[in-house]
Amino acid sequence: MAGGLISAIGCILSFFAPSVYFLYFSFGLTGCGLGLAYNSSIFAVGLHFEKKRVLATALTFVGGGVGPLLLPILFQYLIDELMWRGTMLITAGLCLQLCFCGILYRPLPEVYDTPVKVKQSHFVISEIFQTKLLKEVKYHLYLFNFLTWSMGIFIFFVMVNDFTVSSGISKEDSAVLLSMVGVTNVMGRLMTALLGNNPRVNRLLSYNVLTAFHAIFTMIYLVGNSYTTFVVLALFFGFFYGSKLAFIAVVTTQLFGVENLVYAYGYGMFAVGIGALLGPPIAGWLCDLSGSFTWSFVFAGSVTLAGCVAFHVATVLHDRQQAELTDKLKVTEHGHQEKTDALLKNEEPTGDADVI
């Protein structure tokens, strides 16, 4: 609810913006509000569901896929009719709907409450912010993956319209291309919702392979030379990107446990924000330096693939940790069994033998 209110205030302030520098502040305020609302929705779903967590989170992400499907066309129409300032007021009204959505959330189950009972201040800070996660190599690799795919995806969405227009596609048709991404984006999320709970599906591997594919199609987009080609590429890109997004909360839970979902995912979204800040300026610099979009899209795909390598290493470390934990449990159980057997052997006779 707070996120919806903050984002709406940011949009309203943007209506009165006297300069582009003021928009840096007002848009930033809107982004902070949307970040609060987005993370809260993922946390609520991820913590409330256990057996069907993949299905629940994937269906949640399906709603997010409807935005890229409808909003590019809607906003292009609103800008043409109301100019950008009027569009900001309409957007503020849409953001306020998040407040009504927040009313529908139930309190989280008590089983996930983790009160802090330590006295030392540095321990308190560690418990509140779960800084122990930041000491794990596995988590560093996870954050690097989030940072890199964020850089790649924001480069694509920021530059794809200019690239297609430079290739001879009209602005209106370019907006439709983004809607095409939205169509298969929703389809990919639905596929994850339907198949993600299947025990035979390796979720960590699926997430990484899907990320690699949308990185590859980012670079393949450069070969587009007609509107039909761009439509096909946009459909494939949207499908792989949407399928991967629906796995994010699930793989986070699998790697770090449901008790750390809020912290691990929250820091991950911070890394996504950093990637969104870094990616487009770097791509713009490469475009200005080379005089074409080629190196921008190659960089976007390459940096995303580098994140895939890091995530693979993280999964290897996770598997080793799980194997070591299993071995320790077996040793512990074997030790308990030996003690039990020893006690049974040393037990004195009872019953009639005692009477005699």
Coordinates of C-alpha atoms in Angstrom, one line a residue:
M1 CA 0.0 0.0 0.0
A2 CA 2.8 2.4 0.8
G3 CA 4.5 1.5 -2.5
G4 CA 1.4 2.4 -4.4
L5 CA 1.0 5.7 -2.7
I6 CA 4.7 6.7 -3.1
S7 CA 4.7 5.7 -6.8
A8 CA 1.5 7.7 -7.4
I9 CA 3.0 10.8 -5.7
G10 CA 6.1 10.5 -7.9
C11 CA 3.9 10.4 -11.1
I12 CA 1.9 13.5 -9.9
L13 CA 5.2 15.4 -9.2
S14 CA 6.4 14.5 -12.7
F15 CA 3.3 16.3 -14.1
F16 CA 4.7 19.6 -12.6
A17 CA 8.3 18.9 -13.6
P18 CA 10.0 22.1 -14.8
S19 CA 13.1 20.3 -16.1
V20 CA 14.5 16.9 -16.9
Y21 CA 16.6 17.1 -13.7
F22 CA 13.4 17.3 -11.7
L23 CA 12.2 14.1 -13.5
Y24 CA 15.3 12.3 -12.2
F25 CA 13.9 12.9 -8.7
S26 CA 10.2 12.3 -9.4
F27 CA 10.8 9.2 -11.5
G28 CA 13.1 7.9 -8.9
L29 CA 10.4 8.3 -6.3
T30 CA 8.0 6.4 -8.5
G31 CA 10.6 3.6 -8.9
C32 CA 11.1 3.4 -5.1
G33 CA 7.3 3.0 -4.6
L34 CA 7.0 0.3 -7.3
G35 CA 9.9 -1.5 -5.9
L36 CA 8.3 -1.7 -2.5
A37 CA 5.0 -2.9 -4.0
Y38 CA 6.7 -5.5 -6.3
N39 CA 8.9 -7.1 -3.6
S40 CA 6.1 -7.2 -1.1
S41 CA 3.8 -9.1 -3.5
I42 CA 6.5 -11.7 -4.3
F43 CA 7.3 -12.1 -0.6
A44 CA 3.6 -12.6 0.4
V45 CA 3.0 -15.2 -2.2
G46 CA 6.3 -17.0 -1.7
L47 CA 5.8 -17.3 2.1
H48 CA 2.1 -18.2 2.0
F49 CA 2.4 -21.2 -0.4
E50 CA 4.6 -24.2 0.1
K51 CA 3.5 -27.2 -2.0
K52 CA 2.3 -25.1 -4.9
R53 CA 4.9 -22.3 -4.6
V54 CA 6.0 -22.6 -8.2
L55 CA 2.4 -22.4 -9.5
A56 CA 1.5 -19.5 -7.2
T57 CA 4.6 -17.4 -7.9
A58 CA 4.4 -18.1 -11.7
L59 CA 0.7 -17.0 -11.8
T60 CA 1.7 -13.9 -9.9
F61 CA 4.3 -13.1 -12.6
V62 CA 1.7 -13.7 -15.3
G63 CA 0.0 -10.5 -14.2
G64 CA 3.3 -8.7 -14.7
G65 CA 3.4 -10.0 -18.2
V66 CA 0.2 -8.4 -19.1
G67 CA 1.9 -5.0 -18.7
P68 CA 4.4 -5.3 -21.6
L69 CA 1.5 -6.7 -23.6
L70 CA -0.9 -3.7 -23.2
L71 CA 0.9 -0.7 -21.9
P72 CA 3.2 0.2 -24.8
I73 CA 0.2 0.6 -27.1
L74 CA -1.9 2.3 -24.3
F75 CA 0.9 4.8 -23.4
Q76 CA 1.6 5.6 -27.0
Y77 CA -2.1 6.5 -27.5
L78 CA -2.2 8.5 -24.2
I79 CA 0.9 10.5 -25.2
D80 CA -0.5 11.3 -28.6
E81 CA -3.8 12.4 -27.0
L82 CA -2.8 13.9 -23.7
M83 CA 0.9 14.6 -24.1
W84 CA 3.3 13.1 -21.6
R85 CA 2.2 15.3 -18.7
G86 CA -1.4 14.1 -18.9
T87 CA -0.1 10.5 -19.3
M88 CA 1.7 10.9 -15.9
L89 CA -1.6 11.7 -14.2
I90 CA -3.2 8.6 -15.7
T91 CA -0.2 6.6 -14.6
A92 CA -0.6 8.0 -11.0
G93 CA -4.2 6.7 -11.0
L94 CA -3.0 3.2 -12.0
C95 CA -0.4 3.2 -9.3
L96 CA -3.0 4.0 -6.7
Q97 CA -4.7 0.7 -7.5
L98 CA -1.8 -1.0 -5.7
C99 CA -3.2 0.4 -2.4
F100 CA -6.4 -1.6 -3.0
C101 CA -4.4 -4.7 -3.8
G102 CA -2.5 -4.3 -0.6
I103 CA -5.7 -4.4 1.4
L104 CA -6.3 -7.9 0.2
Y105 CA -3.1 -9.3 1.6
R106 CA -3.3 -11.5 4.8
P107 CA -0.7 -11.3 7.6
L108 CA 2.2 -13.8 7.1
P109 CA 2.1 -17.1 9.0
E110 CA 3.7 -17.0 12.4
V111 CA 6.0 -19.9 11.4
Y112 CA 8.1 -17.5 9.4
D113 CA 8.4 -14.9 12.2
T114 CA 12.0 -14.6 13.3
P115 CA 12.2 -12.3 16.4
V116 CA 15.6 -10.9 17.3
K117 CA 16.6 -11.9 20.9
V118 CA 20.3 -11.1 20.9
K119 CA 21.6 -8.1 22.9
Q120 CA 24.7 -7.1 21.0
S121 CA 24.0 -4.3 18.5
H122 CA 26.1 -5.8 15.7
F123 CA 24.3 -9.1 16.1
V124 CA 21.0 -7.3 15.9
I125 CA 22.0 -5.6 12.7
S126 CA 23.2 -9.0 11.3
E127 CA 19.9 -10.6 12.2
I128 CA 17.7 -7.8 10.8
F129 CA 19.5 -7.5 7.5
Q130 CA 20.7 -11.1 7.3
T131 CA 24.2 -10.0 6.4
K132 CA 25.4 -13.6 6.7
L133 CA 24.1 -14.1 3.2
L134 CA 26.5 -11.5 1.9
K135 CA 29.4 -13.6 3.2
E136 CA 28.5 -16.6 1.1
V137 CA 30.3 -17.0 -2.3
K138 CA 27.2 -18.7 -3.6
Y139 CA 25.2 -15.6 -2.9
H140 CA 27.8 -13.3 -4.5
L141 CA 27.4 -15.4 -7.7
Y142 CA 23.6 -15.2 -7.4
L143 CA 23.8 -11.4 -7.1
F144 CA 26.2 -11.2 -10.1
N145 CA 23.7 -13.1 -12.2
F146 CA 20.9 -10.7 -11.2
L147 CA 23.1 -7.7 -12.0
T148 CA 24.2 -9.0 -15.4
W149 CA 20.8 -10.2 -16.8
S150 CA 19.3 -6.9 -15.6
M151 CA 21.9 -4.9 -17.5
G152 CA 21.2 -7.0 -20.6
I153 CA 17.4 -6.9 -20.4
F154 CA 17.2 -3.1 -19.8
I155 CA 19.6 -2.5 -22.7
F156 CA 17.2 -4.4 -24.9
F157 CA 14.1 -2.6 -23.8
V158 CA 15.6 0.8 -23.9
M159 CA 17.3 0.5 -27.3
V160 CA 15.0 -1.9 -29.2
N161 CA 12.6 0.8 -30.4
D162 CA 15.4 3.0 -31.8
F163 CA 17.1 0.0 -33.4
T164 CA 13.9 -1.1 -35.2
V165 CA 13.1 2.4 -36.3
S166 CA 16.6 2.8 -37.7
S167 CA 16.0 -0.4 -39.6
G168 CA 13.0 1.1 -41.4
I169 CA 10.1 0.1 -39.0
S170 CA 7.6 2.8 -38.0
K171 CA 7.3 4.0 -34.4
E172 CA 3.8 2.5 -34.2
D173 CA 4.9 -0.9 -35.5
S174 CA 7.9 -0.8 -33.1
A175 CA 5.4 -0.4 -30.2
V176 CA 3.5 -3.4 -31.4
L177 CA 6.7 -5.4 -31.4
L178 CA 7.0 -4.8 -27.7
S179 CA 3.4 -6.0 -27.3
M180 CA 4.5 -9.2 -29.2
V181 CA 7.2 -9.6 -26.5
G182 CA 4.4 -9.3 -24.0
V183 CA 2.2 -12.0 -25.6
T184 CA 4.8 -14.7 -25.4
N185 CA 6.1 -13.3 -22.1
V186 CA 2.7 -14.3 -20.6
M187 CA 2.7 -17.6 -22.4
G188 CA 6.2 -18.4 -20.9
R189 CA 5.0 -17.6 -17.4
L190 CA 2.0 -19.8 -17.8
M191 CA 4.3 -22.6 -19.0
T192 CA 6.3 -22.3 -15.9
A193 CA 3.2 -22.3 -13.8
L194 CA 2.0 -25.5 -15.4
L195 CA 5.3 -27.4 -15.5
G196 CA 7.3 -25.9 -12.6
N197 CA 5.8 -28.1 -9.9
N198 CA 6.7 -31.3 -11.8
P199 CA 9.4 -33.0 -9.7
R200 CA 11.2 -34.1 -12.8
V201 CA 11.9 -30.4 -13.7
N202 CA 15.3 -29.2 -12.6
R203 CA 14.3 -25.6 -11.6
L204 CA 17.9 -24.3 -11.2
L205 CA 19.0 -25.7 -14.6
S206 CA 15.7 -24.5 -16.3
Y207 CA 16.2 -21.0 -15.0
N208 CA 19.8 -20.8 -16.2
V209 CA 19.0 -22.3 -19.7
L210 CA 16.1 -19.9 -20.2
T211 CA 18.3 -17.0 -19.2
A212 CA 20.9 -18.1 -21.7
F213 CA 18.3 -18.4 -24.5
H214 CA 17.0 -14.9 -24.0
A215 CA 20.6 -13.6 -24.0
I216 CA 21.2 -15.3 -27.3
F217 CA 18.0 -13.9 -28.9
T218 CA 19.1 -10.4 -27.7
M219 CA 22.1 -10.7 -30.0
I220 CA 20.2 -12.5 -32.8
Y221 CA 17.9 -9.5 -32.9
L222 CA 20.6 -7.8 -34.9
V223 CA 20.0 -10.0 -37.9
G224 CA 16.4 -8.7 -38.3
N225 CA 15.9 -7.1 -41.7
S226 CA 12.1 -7.0 -42.0
Y227 CA 9.1 -6.6 -39.8
T228 CA 8.2 -10.3 -40.0
T229 CA 11.7 -11.2 -38.8
F230 CA 11.5 -8.8 -35.9
V231 CA 8.1 -10.2 -34.9
V232 CA 9.4 -13.8 -34.8
L233 CA 12.5 -12.8 -32.8
A234 CA 10.4 -10.7 -30.4
L235 CA 8.1 -13.7 -29.8
F236 CA 11.0 -16.0 -29.0
F237 CA 12.7 -13.4 -26.8
G238 CA 9.5 -12.8 -24.8
F239 CA 8.8 -16.5 -24.3
F240 CA 12.2 -17.3 -22.9
Y241 CA 12.3 -14.1 -20.8
G242 CA 8.9 -14.7 -19.3
S243 CA 9.6 -18.4 -18.5
K244 CA 12.8 -17.4 -16.7
L245 CA 11.2 -14.6 -14.7
A246 CA 8.6 -17.0 -13.2
F247 CA 11.4 -19.1 -11.8
I248 CA 13.2 -16.4 -9.9
A249 CA 11.4 -16.5 -6.5
V250 CA 11.5 -20.4 -6.6
V251 CA 15.2 -20.7 -7.3
T252 CA 15.9 -18.2 -4.6
T253 CA 14.0 -20.3 -2.1
Q254 CA 15.7 -23.4 -3.3
L255 CA 19.2 -22.0 -3.0
F256 CA 18.8 -20.1 0.3
G257 CA 15.7 -21.5 2.0
V258 CA 12.2 -20.0 2.5
E259 CA 13.3 -18.4 5.8
N260 CA 15.8 -16.2 3.8
L261 CA 13.5 -15.5 0.8
V262 CA 12.7 -11.9 1.8
Y263 CA 16.4 -11.0 2.3
A264 CA 17.9 -12.9 -0.6
Y265 CA 15.3 -11.7 -3.1
G266 CA 15.4 -8.2 -1.7
Y267 CA 19.1 -7.9 -2.2
G268 CA 18.7 -9.5 -5.6
M269 CA 16.3 -6.8 -6.6
F270 CA 18.8 -4.2 -5.5
A271 CA 21.3 -5.8 -7.8
V272 CA 18.7 -5.6 -10.6
G273 CA 18.3 -1.9 -9.9
I274 CA 22.1 -1.4 -10.2
G275 CA 22.0 -3.3 -13.5
A276 CA 19.2 -1.1 -14.8
L277 CA 21.3 2.0 -14.0
L278 CA 24.5 0.7 -15.5
G279 CA 23.3 -1.2 -18.6
P280 CA 21.7 1.5 -20.8
P281 CA 24.4 4.2 -20.3
I282 CA 27.1 1.7 -21.2
A283 CA 25.1 0.6 -24.3
G284 CA 24.5 4.2 -25.3
W285 CA 28.2 4.9 -25.0
L286 CA 29.0 1.9 -27.2
C287 CA 26.5 3.0 -29.7
D288 CA 27.9 6.5 -29.9
L289 CA 31.5 5.1 -30.1
S290 CA 30.8 2.6 -32.9
G291 CA 28.0 4.5 -34.7
S292 CA 25.7 1.5 -34.7
F293 CA 23.6 -0.7 -32.3
T294 CA 25.7 -3.8 -33.0
W295 CA 28.1 -3.6 -30.0
S296 CA 25.3 -2.5 -27.7
F297 CA 23.2 -5.7 -28.4
V298 CA 26.3 -7.9 -28.4
F299 CA 27.3 -6.4 -25.0
A300 CA 23.8 -7.0 -23.6
G301 CA 23.8 -10.7 -24.7
S302 CA 27.4 -11.3 -23.6
V303 CA 27.1 -9.9 -20.1
T304 CA 23.9 -11.9 -19.6
L305 CA 25.7 -15.1 -20.6
A306 CA 28.5 -14.2 -18.2
G307 CA 25.8 -14.2 -15.5
C308 CA 24.7 -17.6 -16.6
V309 CA 28.2 -19.0 -16.0
A310 CA 28.2 -17.4 -12.5
F311 CA 24.8 -19.0 -11.7
H312 CA 26.0 -22.4 -12.8
V313 CA 28.9 -22.2 -10.4
A314 CA 26.5 -21.2 -7.7
T315 CA 24.3 -24.3 -8.3
V316 CA 27.5 -26.5 -8.2
L317 CA 28.4 -25.0 -4.8
H318 CA 24.8 -25.5 -3.7
D319 CA 24.8 -29.2 -4.7
R320 CA 28.1 -29.7 -2.8
Q321 CA 26.7 -28.1 0.3
Q322 CA 23.6 -30.3 0.1
A323 CA 25.7 -33.4 -0.3
E324 CA 27.9 -32.5 2.7
L325 CA 24.8 -31.9 4.8
T326 CA 23.3 -35.2 3.8
D327 CA 26.6 -37.0 4.7
K328 CA 26.6 -35.3 8.1
L329 CA 23.1 -36.3 8.8
K330 CA 23.9 -39.9 7.9
V331 CA 26.9 -39.9 10.2
T332 CA 24.8 -38.4 13.0
E333 CA 22.0 -41.0 12.5
H334 CA 24.6 -43.8 12.4
G335 CA 26.1 -42.5 15.7
H336 CA 22.7 -42.4 17.4
Q337 CA 22.0 -45.9 16.2
E338 CA 25.3 -47.2 17.6
K339 CA 24.5 -45.6 21.0
T340 CA 21.0 -47.2 21.0
D341 CA 22.4 -50.6 20.2
A342 CA 25.0 -50.3 22.9
L343 CA 22.4 -49.4 25.5
L344 CA 20.2 -52.3 24.5
K345 CA 23.1 -54.7 24.9
N346 CA 24.0 -53.4 28.3
E347 CA 20.4 -53.5 29.6
E348 CA 20.0 -55.9 32.6
P349 CA 17.5 -58.8 32.4
T350 CA 14.0 -58.1 33.9
G351 CA 10.8 -60.1 34.7
D352 CA 11.0 -63.7 35.9
A353 CA 14.8 -63.8 35.7
D354 CA 14.9 -61.2 38.4
V355 CA 12.6 -63.2 40.7
I356 CA 14.7 -66.3 40.4

